Short mmCIF file of C-alpha atoms in Angstrom, two decimals:
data_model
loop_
_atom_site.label_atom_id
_atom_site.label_comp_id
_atom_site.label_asym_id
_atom_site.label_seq_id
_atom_site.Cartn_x
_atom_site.Cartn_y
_atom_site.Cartn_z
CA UNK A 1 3.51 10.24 -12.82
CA UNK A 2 0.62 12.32 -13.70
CA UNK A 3 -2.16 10.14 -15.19
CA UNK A 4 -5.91 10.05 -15.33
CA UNK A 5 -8.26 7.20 -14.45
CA UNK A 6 -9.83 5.23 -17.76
CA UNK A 7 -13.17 7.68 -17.61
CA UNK A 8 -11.01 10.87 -17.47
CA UNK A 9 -13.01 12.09 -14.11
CA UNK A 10 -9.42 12.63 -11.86
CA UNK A 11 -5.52 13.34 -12.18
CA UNK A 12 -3.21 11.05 -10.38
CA UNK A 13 -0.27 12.87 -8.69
CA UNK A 14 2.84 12.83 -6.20
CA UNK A 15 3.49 15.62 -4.17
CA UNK A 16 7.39 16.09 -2.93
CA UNK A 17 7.71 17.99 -0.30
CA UNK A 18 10.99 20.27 -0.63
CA UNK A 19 14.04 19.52 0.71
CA UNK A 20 17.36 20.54 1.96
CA UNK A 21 19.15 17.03 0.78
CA UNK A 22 22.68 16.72 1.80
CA UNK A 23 25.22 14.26 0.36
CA UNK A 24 27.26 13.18 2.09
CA UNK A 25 27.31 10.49 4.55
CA UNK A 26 26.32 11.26 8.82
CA UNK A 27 29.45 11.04 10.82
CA UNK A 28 27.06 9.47 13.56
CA UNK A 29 24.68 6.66 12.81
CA UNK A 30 21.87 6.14 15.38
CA UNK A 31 19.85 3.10 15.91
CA UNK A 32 16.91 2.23 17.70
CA UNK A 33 16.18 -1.17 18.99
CA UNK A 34 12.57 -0.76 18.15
CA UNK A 35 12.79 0.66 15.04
CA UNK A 36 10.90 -1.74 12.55
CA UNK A 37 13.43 -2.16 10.41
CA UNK A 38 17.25 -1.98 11.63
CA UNK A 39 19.47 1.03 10.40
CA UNK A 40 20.98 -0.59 7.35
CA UNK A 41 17.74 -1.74 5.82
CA UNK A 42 16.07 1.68 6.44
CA UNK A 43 18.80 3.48 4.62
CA UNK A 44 18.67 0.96 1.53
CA UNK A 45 14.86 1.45 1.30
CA UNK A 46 14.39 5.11 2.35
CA UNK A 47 12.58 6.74 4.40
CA UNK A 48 8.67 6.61 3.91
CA UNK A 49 8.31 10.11 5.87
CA UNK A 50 10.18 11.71 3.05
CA UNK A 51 9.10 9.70 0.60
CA UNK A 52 6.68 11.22 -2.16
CA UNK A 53 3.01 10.93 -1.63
CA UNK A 54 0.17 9.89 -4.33
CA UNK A 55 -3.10 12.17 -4.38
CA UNK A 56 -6.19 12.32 -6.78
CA UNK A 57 -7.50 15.84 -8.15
CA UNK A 58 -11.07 15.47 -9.72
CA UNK A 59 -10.93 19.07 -11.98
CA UNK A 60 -14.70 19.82 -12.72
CA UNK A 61 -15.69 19.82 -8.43
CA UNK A 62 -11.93 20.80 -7.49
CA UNK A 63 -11.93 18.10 -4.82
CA UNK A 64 -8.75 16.82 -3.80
CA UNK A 65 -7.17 13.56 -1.86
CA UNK A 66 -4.15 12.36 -0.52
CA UNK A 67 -3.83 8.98 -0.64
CA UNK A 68 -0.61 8.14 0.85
CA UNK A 69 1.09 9.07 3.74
CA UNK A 70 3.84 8.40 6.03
CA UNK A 71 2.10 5.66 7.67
CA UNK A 72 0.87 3.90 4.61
CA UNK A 73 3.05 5.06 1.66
CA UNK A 74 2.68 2.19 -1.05
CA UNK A 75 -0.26 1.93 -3.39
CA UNK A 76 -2.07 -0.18 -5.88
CA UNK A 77 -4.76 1.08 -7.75
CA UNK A 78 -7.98 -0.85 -8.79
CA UNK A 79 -8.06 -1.56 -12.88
CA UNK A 80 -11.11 1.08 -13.08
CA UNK A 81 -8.80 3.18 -10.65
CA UNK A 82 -11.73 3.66 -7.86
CA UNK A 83 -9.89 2.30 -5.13
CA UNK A 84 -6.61 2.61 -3.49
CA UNK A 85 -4.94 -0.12 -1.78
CA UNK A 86 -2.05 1.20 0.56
CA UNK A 87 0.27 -0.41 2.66
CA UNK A 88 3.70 0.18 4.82
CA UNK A 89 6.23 -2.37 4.13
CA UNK A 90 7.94 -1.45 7.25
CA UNK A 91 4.76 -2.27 9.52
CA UNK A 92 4.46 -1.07 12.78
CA UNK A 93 6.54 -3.12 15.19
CA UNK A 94 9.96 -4.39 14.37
CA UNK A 95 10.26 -6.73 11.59
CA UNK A 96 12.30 -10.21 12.80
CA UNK A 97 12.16 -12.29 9.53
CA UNK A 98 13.35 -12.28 6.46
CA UNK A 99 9.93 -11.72 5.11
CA UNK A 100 7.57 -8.79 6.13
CA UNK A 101 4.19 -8.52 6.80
CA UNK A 102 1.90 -5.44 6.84
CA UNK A 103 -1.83 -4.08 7.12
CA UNK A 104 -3.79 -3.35 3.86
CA UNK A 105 -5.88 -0.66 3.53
CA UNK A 106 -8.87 -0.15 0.83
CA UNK A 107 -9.69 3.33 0.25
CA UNK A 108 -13.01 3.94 -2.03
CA UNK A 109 -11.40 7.03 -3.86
CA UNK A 110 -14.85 8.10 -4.59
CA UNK A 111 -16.07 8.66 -0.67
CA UNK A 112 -12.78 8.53 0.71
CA UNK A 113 -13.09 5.70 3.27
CA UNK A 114 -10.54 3.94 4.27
CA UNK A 115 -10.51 0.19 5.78
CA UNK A 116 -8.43 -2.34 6.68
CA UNK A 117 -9.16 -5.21 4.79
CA UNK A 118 -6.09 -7.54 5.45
CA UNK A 119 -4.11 -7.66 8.63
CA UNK A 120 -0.30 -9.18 8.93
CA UNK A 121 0.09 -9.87 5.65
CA UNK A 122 3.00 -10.96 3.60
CA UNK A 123 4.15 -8.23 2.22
CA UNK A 124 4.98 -9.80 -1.38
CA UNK A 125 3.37 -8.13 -4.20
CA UNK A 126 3.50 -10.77 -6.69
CA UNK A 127 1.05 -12.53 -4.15
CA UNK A 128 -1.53 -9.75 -3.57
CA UNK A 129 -3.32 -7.57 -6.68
CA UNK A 130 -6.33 -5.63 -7.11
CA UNK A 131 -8.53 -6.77 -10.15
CA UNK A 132 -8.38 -5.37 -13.27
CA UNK A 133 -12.37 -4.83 -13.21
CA UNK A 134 -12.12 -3.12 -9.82
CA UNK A 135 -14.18 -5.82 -7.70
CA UNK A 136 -12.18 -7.82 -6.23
CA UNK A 137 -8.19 -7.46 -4.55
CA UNK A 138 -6.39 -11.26 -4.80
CA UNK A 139 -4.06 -12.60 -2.40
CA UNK A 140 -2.22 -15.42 -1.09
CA UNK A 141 -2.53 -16.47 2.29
CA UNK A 142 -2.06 -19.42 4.62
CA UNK A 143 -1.37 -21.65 1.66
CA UNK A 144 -4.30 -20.68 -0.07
CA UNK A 145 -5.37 -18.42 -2.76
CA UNK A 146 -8.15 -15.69 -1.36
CA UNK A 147 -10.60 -12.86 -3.25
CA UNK A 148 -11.84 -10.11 -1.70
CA UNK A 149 -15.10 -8.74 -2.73
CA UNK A 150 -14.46 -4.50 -2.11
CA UNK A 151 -18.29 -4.03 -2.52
CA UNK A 152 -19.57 -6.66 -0.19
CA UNK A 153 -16.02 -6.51 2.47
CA UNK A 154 -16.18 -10.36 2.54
CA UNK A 155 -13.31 -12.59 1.66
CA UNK A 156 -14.06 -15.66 -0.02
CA UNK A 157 -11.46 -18.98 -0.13
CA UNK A 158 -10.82 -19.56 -4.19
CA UNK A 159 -8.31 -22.84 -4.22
CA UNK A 160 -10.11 -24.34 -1.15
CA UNK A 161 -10.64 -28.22 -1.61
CA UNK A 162 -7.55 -27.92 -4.16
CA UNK A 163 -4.68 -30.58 -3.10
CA UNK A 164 -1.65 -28.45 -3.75
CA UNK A 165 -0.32 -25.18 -2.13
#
């Protein structure tokens, strides 16, 4: 997946950490009751801790960042590709509906800070996207549609006063 942001300043990359990958299936399953997501659904998804993880390179300073992790291994980019918006699917407590929720993170690729801009939401990505400007992240929540200015860190209501859901 190497690629480079629209005004050619950084490299987009996964790193894969090596591994000794073995085939065939464990003669022993073991579950935990407080996993967030039960055996079966972990093994269909895969496991974020060995899961590949997205970093920027800017070549002329030779700075480096990692922009995923284990704990929040999804990500969006911004259209301009200045911010990051990560997530973990999985959450952190155990998941008991058909639909998860999650945390989402904004990380300004250019300072590296990180914040948490959205807390237990649905995790649906046809109902959450960053702008293609860069400004603003979209989302869909409580029945309504909401923008989130990344500049400003306010959230404003866009379908409020609108009759339907």
């Amino acid at each position: 997946f190497p690629s480079h942001d629209n005004d050619g300043q950084r490299v987009f990359f996964y790193l894969t950490e090596p591994s000794a990958t073995n085939p065939e299936k464990p003669l022993v399953q073991i579950w935990n009751g407080n996993d967030a997501w039960p055996y079966p659904q972990a093994q269909r998804t895969g496991r974020f801790d060995k899961a590949s993880k997205c970093a920027a390179w800017w070549p002329d300073s030779g700075r480096f960042l990692r922009i995923t992790s284990t704990e929040l291994p999804k990500i969006m980019l911004s259209g301009d590709q200045h911010y990051a918006v990560t997530y973990n699917p999985m959450g952190d407590k155990p998941q008991f509906t058909q639909d998860f929720t999650a945390d989402f993170y904004i990380t300004n690729l250019s300072s590296g800070e990180k914040t948490k801009f959205l807390a237990d939401q649905l995790c649906d990505i046809a109902e959450i996207t960053p702008s293609y400007g860069g400004k603003y992240v979209a989302y869909f929540k409580n029945k309504q549609w909401w923008v989130y200015d990344i500049a400003r860190k306010k959230h404003f209501n866009v379908s409020i006063g609108i009759s339907v859901s």
